[in-house]
Short mmCIF file of C-alpha atoms in Angstrom, two decimals:
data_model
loop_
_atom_site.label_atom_id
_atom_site.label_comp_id
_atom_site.label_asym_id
_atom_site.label_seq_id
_atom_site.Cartn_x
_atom_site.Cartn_y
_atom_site.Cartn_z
CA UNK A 1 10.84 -14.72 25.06
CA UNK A 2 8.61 -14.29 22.01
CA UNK A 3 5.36 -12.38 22.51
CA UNK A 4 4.15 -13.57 19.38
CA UNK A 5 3.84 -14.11 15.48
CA UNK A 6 2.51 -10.38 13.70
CA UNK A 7 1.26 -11.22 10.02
CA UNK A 8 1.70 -8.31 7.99
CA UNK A 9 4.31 -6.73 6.16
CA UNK A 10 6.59 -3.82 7.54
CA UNK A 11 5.14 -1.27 5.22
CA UNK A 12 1.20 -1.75 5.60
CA UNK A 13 -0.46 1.10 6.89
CA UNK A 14 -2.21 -1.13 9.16
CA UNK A 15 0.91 -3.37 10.39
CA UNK A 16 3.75 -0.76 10.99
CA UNK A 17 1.76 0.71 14.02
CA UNK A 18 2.36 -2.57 16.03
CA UNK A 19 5.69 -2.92 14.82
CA UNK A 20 6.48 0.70 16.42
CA UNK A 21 4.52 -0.42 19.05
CA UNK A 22 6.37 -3.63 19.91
CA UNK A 23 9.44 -1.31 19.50
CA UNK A 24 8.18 1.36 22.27
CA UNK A 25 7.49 -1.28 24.63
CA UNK A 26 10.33 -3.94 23.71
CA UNK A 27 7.91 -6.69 22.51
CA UNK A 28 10.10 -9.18 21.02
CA UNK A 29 7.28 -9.76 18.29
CA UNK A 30 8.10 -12.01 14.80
CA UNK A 31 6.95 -10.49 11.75
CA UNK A 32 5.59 -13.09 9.42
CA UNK A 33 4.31 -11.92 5.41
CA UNK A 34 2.07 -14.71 4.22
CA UNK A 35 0.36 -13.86 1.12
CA UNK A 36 -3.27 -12.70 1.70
CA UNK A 37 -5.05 -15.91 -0.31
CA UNK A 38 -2.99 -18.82 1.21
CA UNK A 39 -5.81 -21.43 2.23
CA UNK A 40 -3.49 -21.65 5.84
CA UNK A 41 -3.38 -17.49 6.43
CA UNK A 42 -7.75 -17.62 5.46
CA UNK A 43 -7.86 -20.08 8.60
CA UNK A 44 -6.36 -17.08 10.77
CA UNK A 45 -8.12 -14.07 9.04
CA UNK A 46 -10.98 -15.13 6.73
CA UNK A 47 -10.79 -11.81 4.80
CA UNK A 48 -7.13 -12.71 4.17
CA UNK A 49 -6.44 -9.25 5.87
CA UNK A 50 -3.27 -7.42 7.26
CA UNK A 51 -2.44 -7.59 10.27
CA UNK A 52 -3.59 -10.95 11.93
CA UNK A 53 -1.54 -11.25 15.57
CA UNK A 54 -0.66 -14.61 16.82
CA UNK A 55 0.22 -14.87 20.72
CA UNK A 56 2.73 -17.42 22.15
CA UNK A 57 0.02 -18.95 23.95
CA UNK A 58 -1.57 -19.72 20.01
CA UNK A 59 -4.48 -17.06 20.44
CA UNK A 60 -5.22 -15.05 17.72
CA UNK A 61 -6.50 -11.87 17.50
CA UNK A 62 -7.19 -9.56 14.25
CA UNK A 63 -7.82 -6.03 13.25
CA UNK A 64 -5.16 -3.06 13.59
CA UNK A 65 -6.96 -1.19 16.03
CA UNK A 66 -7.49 -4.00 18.65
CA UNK A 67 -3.70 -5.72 18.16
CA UNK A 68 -2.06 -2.03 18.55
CA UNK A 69 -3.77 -1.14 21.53
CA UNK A 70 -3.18 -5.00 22.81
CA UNK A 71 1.09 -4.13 22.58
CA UNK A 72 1.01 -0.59 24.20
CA UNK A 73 -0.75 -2.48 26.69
CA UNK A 74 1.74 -4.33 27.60
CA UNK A 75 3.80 -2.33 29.39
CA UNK A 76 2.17 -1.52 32.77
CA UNK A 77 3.77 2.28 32.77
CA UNK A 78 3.25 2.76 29.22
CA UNK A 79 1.62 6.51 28.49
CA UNK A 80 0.85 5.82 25.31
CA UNK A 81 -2.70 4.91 25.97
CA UNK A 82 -3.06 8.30 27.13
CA UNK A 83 -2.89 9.16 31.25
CA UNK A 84 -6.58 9.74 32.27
CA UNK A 85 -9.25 7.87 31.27
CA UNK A 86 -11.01 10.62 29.24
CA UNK A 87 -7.90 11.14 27.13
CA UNK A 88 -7.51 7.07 26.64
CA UNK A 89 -11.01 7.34 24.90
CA UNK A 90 -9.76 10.65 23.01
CA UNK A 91 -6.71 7.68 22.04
CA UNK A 92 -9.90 5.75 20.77
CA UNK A 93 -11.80 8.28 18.47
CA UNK A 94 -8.73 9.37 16.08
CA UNK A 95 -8.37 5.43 16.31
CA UNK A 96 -11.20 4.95 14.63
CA UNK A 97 -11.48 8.39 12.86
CA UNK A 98 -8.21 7.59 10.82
CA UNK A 99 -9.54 4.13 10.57
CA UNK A 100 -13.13 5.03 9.49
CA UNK A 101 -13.16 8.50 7.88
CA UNK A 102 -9.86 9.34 6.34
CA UNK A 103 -7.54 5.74 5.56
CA UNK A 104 -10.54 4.40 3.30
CA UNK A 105 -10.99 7.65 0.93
CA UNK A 106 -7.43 8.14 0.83
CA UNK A 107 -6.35 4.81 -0.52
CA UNK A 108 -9.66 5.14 -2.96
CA UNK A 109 -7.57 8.80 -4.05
CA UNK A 110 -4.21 6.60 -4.87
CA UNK A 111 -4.99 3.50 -5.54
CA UNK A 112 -5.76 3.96 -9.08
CA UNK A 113 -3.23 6.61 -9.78
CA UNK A 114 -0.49 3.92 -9.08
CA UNK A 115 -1.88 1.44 -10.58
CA UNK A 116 -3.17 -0.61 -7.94
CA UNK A 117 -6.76 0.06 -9.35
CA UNK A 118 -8.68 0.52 -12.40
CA UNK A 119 -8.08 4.07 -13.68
CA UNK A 120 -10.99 6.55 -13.75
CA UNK A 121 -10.52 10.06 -13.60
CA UNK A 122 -14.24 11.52 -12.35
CA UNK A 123 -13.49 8.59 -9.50
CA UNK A 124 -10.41 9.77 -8.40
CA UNK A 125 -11.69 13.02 -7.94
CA UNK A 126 -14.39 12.10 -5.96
CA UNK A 127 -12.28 10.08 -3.96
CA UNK A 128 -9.85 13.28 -3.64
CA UNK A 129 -12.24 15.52 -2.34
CA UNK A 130 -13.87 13.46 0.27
CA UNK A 131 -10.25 12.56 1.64
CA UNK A 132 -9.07 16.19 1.77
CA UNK A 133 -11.71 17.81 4.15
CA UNK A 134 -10.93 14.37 6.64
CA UNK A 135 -6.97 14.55 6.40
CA UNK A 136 -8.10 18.91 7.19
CA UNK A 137 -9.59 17.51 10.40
CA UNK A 138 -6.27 16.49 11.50
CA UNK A 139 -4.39 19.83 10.20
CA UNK A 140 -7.05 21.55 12.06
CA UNK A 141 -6.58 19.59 15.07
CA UNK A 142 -3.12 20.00 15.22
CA UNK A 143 -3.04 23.97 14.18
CA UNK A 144 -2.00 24.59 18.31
CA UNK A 145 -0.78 21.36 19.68
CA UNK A 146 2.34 19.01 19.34
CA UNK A 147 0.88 15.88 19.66
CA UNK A 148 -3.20 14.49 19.01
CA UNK A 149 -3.95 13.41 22.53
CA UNK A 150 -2.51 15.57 25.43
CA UNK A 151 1.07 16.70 26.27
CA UNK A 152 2.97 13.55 24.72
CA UNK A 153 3.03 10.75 21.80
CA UNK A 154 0.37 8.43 22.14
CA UNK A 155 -0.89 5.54 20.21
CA UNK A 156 -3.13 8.05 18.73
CA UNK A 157 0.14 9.59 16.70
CA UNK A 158 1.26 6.25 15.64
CA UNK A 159 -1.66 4.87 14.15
CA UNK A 160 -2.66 8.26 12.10
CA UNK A 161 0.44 8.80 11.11
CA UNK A 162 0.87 4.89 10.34
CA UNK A 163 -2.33 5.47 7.83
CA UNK A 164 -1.25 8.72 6.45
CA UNK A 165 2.34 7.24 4.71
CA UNK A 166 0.99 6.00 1.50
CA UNK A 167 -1.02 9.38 1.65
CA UNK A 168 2.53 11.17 2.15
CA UNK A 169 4.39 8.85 -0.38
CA UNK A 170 2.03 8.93 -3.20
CA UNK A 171 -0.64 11.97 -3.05
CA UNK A 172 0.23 14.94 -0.14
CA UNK A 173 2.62 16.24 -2.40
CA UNK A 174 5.13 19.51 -1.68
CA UNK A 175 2.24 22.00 -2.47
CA UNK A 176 -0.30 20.25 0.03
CA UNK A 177 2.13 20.42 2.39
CA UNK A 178 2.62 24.29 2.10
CA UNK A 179 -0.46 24.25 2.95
CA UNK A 180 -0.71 22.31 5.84
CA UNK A 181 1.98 22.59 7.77
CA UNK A 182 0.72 21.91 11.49
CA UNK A 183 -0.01 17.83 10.00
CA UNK A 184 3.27 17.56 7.78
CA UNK A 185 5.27 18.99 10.82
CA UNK A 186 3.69 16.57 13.46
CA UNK A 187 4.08 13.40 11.00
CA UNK A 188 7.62 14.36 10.46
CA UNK A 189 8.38 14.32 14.25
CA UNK A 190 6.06 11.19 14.61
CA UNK A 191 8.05 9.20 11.97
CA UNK A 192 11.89 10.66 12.77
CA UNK A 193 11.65 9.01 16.02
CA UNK A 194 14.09 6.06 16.70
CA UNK A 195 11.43 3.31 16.98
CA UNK A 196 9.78 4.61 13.43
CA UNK A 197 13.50 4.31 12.16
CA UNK A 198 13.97 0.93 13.31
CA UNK A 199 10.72 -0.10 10.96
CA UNK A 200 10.72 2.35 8.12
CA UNK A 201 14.14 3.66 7.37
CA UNK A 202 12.63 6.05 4.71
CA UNK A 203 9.53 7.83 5.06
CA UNK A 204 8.54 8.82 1.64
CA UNK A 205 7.52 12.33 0.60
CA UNK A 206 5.87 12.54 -2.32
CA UNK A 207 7.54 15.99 -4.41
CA UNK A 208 4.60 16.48 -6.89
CA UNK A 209 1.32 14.08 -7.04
CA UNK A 210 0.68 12.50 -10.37
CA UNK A 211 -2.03 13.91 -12.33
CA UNK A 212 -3.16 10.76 -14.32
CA UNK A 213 -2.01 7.06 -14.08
CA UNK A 214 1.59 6.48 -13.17
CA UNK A 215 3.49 4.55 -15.84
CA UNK A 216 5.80 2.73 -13.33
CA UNK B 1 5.73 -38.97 -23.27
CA UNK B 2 5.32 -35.18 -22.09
CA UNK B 3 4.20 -36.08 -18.89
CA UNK B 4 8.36 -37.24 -18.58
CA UNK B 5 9.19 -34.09 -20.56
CA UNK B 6 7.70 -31.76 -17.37
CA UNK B 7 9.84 -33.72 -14.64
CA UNK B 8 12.86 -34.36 -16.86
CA UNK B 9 12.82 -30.76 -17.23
CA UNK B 10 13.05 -28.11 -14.78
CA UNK B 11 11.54 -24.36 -15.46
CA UNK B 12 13.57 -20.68 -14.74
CA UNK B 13 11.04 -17.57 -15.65
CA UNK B 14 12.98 -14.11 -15.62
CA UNK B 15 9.82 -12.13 -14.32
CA UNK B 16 8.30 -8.87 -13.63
CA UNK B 17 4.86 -8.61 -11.74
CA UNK B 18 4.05 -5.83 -13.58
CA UNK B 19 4.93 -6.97 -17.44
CA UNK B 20 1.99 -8.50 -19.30
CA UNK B 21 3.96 -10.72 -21.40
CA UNK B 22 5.90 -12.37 -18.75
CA UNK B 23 1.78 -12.93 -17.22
CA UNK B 24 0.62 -14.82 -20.23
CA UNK B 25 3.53 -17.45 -19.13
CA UNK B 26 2.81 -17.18 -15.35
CA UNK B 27 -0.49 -18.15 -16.31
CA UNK B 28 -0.06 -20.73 -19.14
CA UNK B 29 2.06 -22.58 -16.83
CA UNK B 30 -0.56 -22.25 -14.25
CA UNK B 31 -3.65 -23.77 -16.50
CA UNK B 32 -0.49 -26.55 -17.52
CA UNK B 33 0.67 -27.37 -14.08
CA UNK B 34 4.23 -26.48 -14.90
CA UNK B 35 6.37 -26.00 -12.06
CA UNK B 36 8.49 -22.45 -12.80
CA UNK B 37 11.37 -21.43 -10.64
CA UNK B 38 10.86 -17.44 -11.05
CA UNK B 39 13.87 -14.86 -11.00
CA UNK B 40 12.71 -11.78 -10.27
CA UNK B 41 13.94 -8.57 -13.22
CA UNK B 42 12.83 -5.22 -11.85
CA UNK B 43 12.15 -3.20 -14.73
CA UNK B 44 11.48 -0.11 -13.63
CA UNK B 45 14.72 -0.45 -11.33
CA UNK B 46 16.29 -1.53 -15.26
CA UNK B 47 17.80 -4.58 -14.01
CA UNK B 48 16.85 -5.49 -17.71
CA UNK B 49 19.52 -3.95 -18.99
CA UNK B 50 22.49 -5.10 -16.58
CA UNK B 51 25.35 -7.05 -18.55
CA UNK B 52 24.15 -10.64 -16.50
CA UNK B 53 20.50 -10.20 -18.23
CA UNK B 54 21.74 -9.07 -21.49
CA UNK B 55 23.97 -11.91 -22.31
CA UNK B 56 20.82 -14.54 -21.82
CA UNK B 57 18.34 -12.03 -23.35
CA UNK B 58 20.03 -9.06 -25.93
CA UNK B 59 16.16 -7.91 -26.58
CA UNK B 60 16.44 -6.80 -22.71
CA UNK B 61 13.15 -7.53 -21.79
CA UNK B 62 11.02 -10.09 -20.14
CA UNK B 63 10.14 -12.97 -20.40
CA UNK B 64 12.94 -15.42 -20.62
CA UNK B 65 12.86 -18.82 -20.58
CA UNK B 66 15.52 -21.10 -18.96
CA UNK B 67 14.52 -25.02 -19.65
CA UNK B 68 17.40 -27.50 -17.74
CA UNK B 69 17.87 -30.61 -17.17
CA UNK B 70 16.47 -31.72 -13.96
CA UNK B 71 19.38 -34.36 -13.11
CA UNK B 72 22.31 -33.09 -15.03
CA UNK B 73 21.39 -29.21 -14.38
CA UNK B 74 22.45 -28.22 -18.21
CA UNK B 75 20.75 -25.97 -20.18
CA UNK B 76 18.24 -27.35 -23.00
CA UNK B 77 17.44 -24.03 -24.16
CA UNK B 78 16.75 -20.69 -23.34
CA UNK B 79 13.49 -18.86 -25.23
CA UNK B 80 13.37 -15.09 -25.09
CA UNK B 81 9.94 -14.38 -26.98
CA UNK B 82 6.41 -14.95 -25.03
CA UNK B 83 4.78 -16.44 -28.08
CA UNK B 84 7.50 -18.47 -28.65
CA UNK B 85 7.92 -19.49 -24.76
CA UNK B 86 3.36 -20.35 -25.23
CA UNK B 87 3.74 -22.55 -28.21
CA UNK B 88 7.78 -24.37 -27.01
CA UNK B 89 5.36 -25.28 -23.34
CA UNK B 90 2.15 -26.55 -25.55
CA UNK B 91 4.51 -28.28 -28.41
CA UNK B 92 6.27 -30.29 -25.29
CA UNK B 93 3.51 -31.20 -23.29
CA UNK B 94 0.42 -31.19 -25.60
CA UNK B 95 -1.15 -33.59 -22.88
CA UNK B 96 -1.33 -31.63 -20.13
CA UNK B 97 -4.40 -28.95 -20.64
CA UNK B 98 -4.53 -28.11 -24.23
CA UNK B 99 -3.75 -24.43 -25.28
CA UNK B 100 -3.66 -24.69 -29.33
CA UNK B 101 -6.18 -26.61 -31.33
CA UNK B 102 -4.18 -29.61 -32.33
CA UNK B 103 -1.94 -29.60 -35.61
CA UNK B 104 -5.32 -31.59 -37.75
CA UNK B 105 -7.25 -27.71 -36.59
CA UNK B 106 -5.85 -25.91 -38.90
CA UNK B 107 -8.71 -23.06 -38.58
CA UNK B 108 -8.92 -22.87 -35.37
CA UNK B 109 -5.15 -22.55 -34.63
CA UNK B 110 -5.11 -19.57 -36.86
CA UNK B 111 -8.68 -18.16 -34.69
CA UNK B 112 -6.10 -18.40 -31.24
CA UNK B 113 -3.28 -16.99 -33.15
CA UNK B 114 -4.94 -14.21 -35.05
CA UNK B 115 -6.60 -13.17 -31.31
CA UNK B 116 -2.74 -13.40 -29.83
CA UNK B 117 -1.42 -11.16 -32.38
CA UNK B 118 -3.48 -8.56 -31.92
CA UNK B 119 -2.56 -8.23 -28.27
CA UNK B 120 1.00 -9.35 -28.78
CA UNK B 121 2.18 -7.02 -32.24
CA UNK B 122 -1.07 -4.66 -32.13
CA UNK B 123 -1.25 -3.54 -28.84
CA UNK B 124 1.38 -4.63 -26.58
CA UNK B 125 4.98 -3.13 -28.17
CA UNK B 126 3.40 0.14 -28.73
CA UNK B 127 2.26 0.36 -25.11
CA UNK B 128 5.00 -0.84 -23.24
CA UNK B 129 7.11 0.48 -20.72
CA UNK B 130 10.14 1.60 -23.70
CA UNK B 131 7.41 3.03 -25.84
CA UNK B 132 6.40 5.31 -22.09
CA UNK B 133 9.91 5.96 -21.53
CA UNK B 134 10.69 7.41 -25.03
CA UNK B 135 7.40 9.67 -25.18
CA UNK B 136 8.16 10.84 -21.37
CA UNK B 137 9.43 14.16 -22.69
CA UNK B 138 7.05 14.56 -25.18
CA UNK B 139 4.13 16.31 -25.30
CA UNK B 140 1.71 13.92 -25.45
CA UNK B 141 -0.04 12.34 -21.50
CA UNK B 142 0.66 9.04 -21.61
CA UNK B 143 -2.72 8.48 -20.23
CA UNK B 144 -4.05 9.58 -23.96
CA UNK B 145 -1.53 7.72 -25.84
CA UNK B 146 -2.05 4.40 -24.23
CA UNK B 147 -5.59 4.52 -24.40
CA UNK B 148 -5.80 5.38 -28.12
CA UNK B 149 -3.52 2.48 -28.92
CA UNK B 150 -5.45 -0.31 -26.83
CA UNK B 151 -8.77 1.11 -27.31
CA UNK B 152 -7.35 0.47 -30.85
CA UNK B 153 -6.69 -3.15 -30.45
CA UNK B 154 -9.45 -4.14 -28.30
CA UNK B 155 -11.65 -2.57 -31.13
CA UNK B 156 -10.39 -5.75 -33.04
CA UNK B 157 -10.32 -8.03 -30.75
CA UNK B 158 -14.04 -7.38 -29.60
CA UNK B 159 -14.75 -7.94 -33.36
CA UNK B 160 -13.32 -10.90 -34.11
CA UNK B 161 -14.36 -12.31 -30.30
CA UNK B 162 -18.10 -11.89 -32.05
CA UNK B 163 -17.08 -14.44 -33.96
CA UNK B 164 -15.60 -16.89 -31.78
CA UNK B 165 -16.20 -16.33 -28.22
CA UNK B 166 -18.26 -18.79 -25.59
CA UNK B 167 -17.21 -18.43 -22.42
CA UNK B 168 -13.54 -17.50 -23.26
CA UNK B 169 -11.90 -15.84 -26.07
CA UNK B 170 -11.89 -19.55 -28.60
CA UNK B 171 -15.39 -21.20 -27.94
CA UNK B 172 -15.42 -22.71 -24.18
CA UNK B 173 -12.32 -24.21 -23.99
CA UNK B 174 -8.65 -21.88 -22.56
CA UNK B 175 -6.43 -21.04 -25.13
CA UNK B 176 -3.49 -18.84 -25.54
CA UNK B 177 -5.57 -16.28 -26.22
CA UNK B 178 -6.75 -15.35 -22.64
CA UNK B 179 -3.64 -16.10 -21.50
CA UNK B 180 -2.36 -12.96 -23.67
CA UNK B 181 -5.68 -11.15 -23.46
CA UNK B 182 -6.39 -11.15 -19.57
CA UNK B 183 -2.48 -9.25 -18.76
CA UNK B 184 -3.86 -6.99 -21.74
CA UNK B 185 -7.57 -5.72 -20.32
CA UNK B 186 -5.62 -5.61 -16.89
CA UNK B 187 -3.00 -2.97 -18.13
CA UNK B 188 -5.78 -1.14 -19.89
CA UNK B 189 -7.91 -0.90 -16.57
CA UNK B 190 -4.89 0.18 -15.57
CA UNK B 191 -5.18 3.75 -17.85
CA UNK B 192 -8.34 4.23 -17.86
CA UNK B 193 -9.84 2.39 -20.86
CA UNK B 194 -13.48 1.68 -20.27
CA UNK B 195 -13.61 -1.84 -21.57
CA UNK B 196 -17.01 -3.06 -19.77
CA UNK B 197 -18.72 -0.41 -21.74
CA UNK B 198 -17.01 -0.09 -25.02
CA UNK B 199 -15.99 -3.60 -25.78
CA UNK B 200 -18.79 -5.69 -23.81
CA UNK B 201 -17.74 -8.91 -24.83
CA UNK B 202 -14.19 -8.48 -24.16
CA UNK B 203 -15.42 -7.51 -20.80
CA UNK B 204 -17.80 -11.10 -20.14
CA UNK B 205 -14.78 -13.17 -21.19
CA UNK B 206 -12.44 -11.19 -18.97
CA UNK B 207 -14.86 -11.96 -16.39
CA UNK B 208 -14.91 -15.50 -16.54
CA UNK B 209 -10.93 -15.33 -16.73
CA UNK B 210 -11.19 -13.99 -13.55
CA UNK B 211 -12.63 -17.06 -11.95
CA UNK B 212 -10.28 -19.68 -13.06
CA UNK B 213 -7.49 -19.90 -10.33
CA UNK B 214 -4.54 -20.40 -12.86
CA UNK B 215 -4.97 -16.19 -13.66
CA UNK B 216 -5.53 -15.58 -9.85
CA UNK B 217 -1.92 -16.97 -10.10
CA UNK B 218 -0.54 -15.65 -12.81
CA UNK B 219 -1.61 -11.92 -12.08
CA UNK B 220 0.59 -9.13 -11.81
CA UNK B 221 -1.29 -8.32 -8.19
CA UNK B 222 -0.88 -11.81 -6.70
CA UNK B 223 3.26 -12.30 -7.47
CA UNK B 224 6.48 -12.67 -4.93
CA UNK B 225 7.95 -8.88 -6.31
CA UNK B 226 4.06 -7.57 -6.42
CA UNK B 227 5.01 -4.65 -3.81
CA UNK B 228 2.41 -4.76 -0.79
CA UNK B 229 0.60 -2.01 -1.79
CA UNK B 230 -0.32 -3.33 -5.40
CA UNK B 231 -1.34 -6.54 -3.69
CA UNK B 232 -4.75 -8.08 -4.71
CA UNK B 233 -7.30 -6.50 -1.88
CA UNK B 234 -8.71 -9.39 -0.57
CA UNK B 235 -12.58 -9.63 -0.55
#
């Protein structure tokens, strides 16, 4: 039976953490990509935002954090919601750290450099080097463990490393990586498993990060 | 008369998101309320140049034009030129939202065209995606290359807008002219030319371009092959 309509589109930062969620747990979930101004999308999500979640019982709920946490709740043994209730709330701050502190600077860093943005060098920059000491949170954090919360994958991993991929496919480039290997080797696990697969075939490594404007 | 012209006929557009010129038709048709059926021509991907493409347009670039006939399905004609695509829509349905001056305005026909041609032979064909591709190798950041050329042609176009701007680019009423200016000031956004403070007036009617819905449309961040991250941000 369908759990529900997911509006969004497979390769949003924000939308492919449910869809690995729903994958995990074996939600049969719809995907639906309405385009963010229709009049009939505004009625569900008045900032014409991705993701918007429609149950089959017609509720609706919106923003990433709440609808991911809403499918790994669904299954009643699911760990990835962490095991204790201090390490659920440990699920909850890199949640909203990736959310808060790292996802907005780093789309500030690349949206202009593809395009996506008016072009201006000294903002770029700025934008750069507020993202870089967040993302070093994360390389810091994960300097002597496997995964962010505990002994195992939790929702935690999904959703950072569902925020990171534009970072990966358009700015962490080959030499970033060198130099931060604990992050690039934990997203790389995070995103070869078999429920990543199953919603992005190709995670995108950036070789070398553009240094002005791309012309594509 | 015209009004039968726009349902005997029925509109193809060979499109990409990102190419100002096939915009200023996405647009156009937009202010017009012309119905276009759009095929999508990646042309980064070079779908431009595949053999299917080439026979309808041997300039291998987009726009193109396909006008049928609703009820038969045969072609009336194919146009391959933006311009030419602007003036064929406003010659065939000059009752639907006027776009030219009419044929007794003489002058102020030649104000909208002289505006267009900046954009379209001034600024546009040295900027463009072939120009990009040939100077790749060379030594020159395209960054600095496209900015000297628009900075260039919006030099112009600020000082002939002096002349004839209200709230868009031809007094207050639309005209071709925004429909070929607004792709323009987007794709120099786009590398870093600072129109709002070198060309101020460029900048207002760019502004007010903004708030008609028909460029909403029409924009390369608000189309079918936009790819989700290029899509507008909403509010």
């Amino acid at each position: 039976m369908s759990f529900g309509k997911l509006y969004g589109v497979r390769d949003n930062p924000r939308t492919t953490v449910s869809l690995v969620v729903a994958k995990e747990n074996n939600l049969d979930v719809e995907l639906v990509a309405p385009r963010k101004d229709d009049p009939e999308y505004r009625k569900l999500n008045p900032l014409g935002k991705f993701p918007t979640f429609v149950g089959a019982d017609g509720d609706v709920l919106t923003e990433s954090i709440a609808i991911a946490i809403y499918f790994a709740s669904q299954n009643e043994k699911t760990t990835l919601l962490g095991k204790t209730k201090k390490d659920y709330a440990a699920v909850i701050r890199w949640l909203s750290f990736s959310n808060t502190e790292v996802f907005p600077f780093l789309t500030s860093w690349f949206r202009p450099l593809i395009g996506a943005a008016p072009y201006d060098q000294k903002t770029v920059e700025e934008a750069k080097a507020t993202a870089l000491p967040r993302v070093s949170v994360l390389e810091q954090h994960l300097s002597n463990r496997d995964f962010l919360v505990g002994d195992h994958l939790t929702l935690a991993d999904l959703y950072v490393a569902s925020q990171l991929a534009r970072g990966f496919q358009y700015v962490l480039d080959k030499a970033w990586r060198a130099e931060n290997p604990h992050l690039t080797r934990w997203y790389q696990a995070v995103t070869a498993r078999p429920a990543w697969r199953a919603i992005i075939e190709h995670p995108i490594l950036i070789d070398e990060a553009p240094s002005g404007p791309l012309t594509k | 008369m015209s009004g039968e012209v726009k349902h005997k006929h029925k509109y193809t557009l060979y499109t990409y998101f990102r190419s100002s010129c096939s915009a200023r038709i996405r647009i156009a048709a937009h202010i017009k309320g012309i119905p276009l059926e759009y095929r999508y021509i990646h042309l980064v991907k070079g779908e431009q140049h595949g053999s299917e493409y080439t026979a309808l347009n041997p300039s291998e670039s987009v726009p193109t034009l396909i006008v049928t006939d609703a009820k038969s399905g045969d072609i009336v004609t194919k146009i391959r030129q933006s311009i030419a695509i602007l003036e064929y829509l406003e010659e065939t349905t000059p009752d639907l939202p006027r776009l030219i001056p009419g044929i007794g305005d003489a002058v102020g026909r030649a104000r909208v065209r002289e505006l267009v041609d900046i954009v379209a032979c001034d600024i546009q064909p040295v900027t463009n995606l072939r120009v990009l591709r040939f100077i790749e190798p060379l030594d020159v950041e395209a960054q600095v290359w496209q900015s000297h050329f628009m900075t260039l042609g919006f030099y112009a176009y600020e000082g002939l807008l002096r002349e004839s701007a209200g709230m868009y680019s031809v007094g207050d009423e639309l005209t071709i002219a925004d429909c070929v200016l607004a792709p323009a000031v987007d794709g120099a956004l786009r590398f870093g030319v600072d129109i709002k403070g070198q060309f101020p007036q460029t900048w207002k009617v760019w502004e007010n371009l903004n708030e008609v819905e028909a460029f909403k449309e029409g924009r390369w961040d608000n189309q079918e092959d936009t790819p989700e991250e290029l899509r507008a941000k909403a509010a």
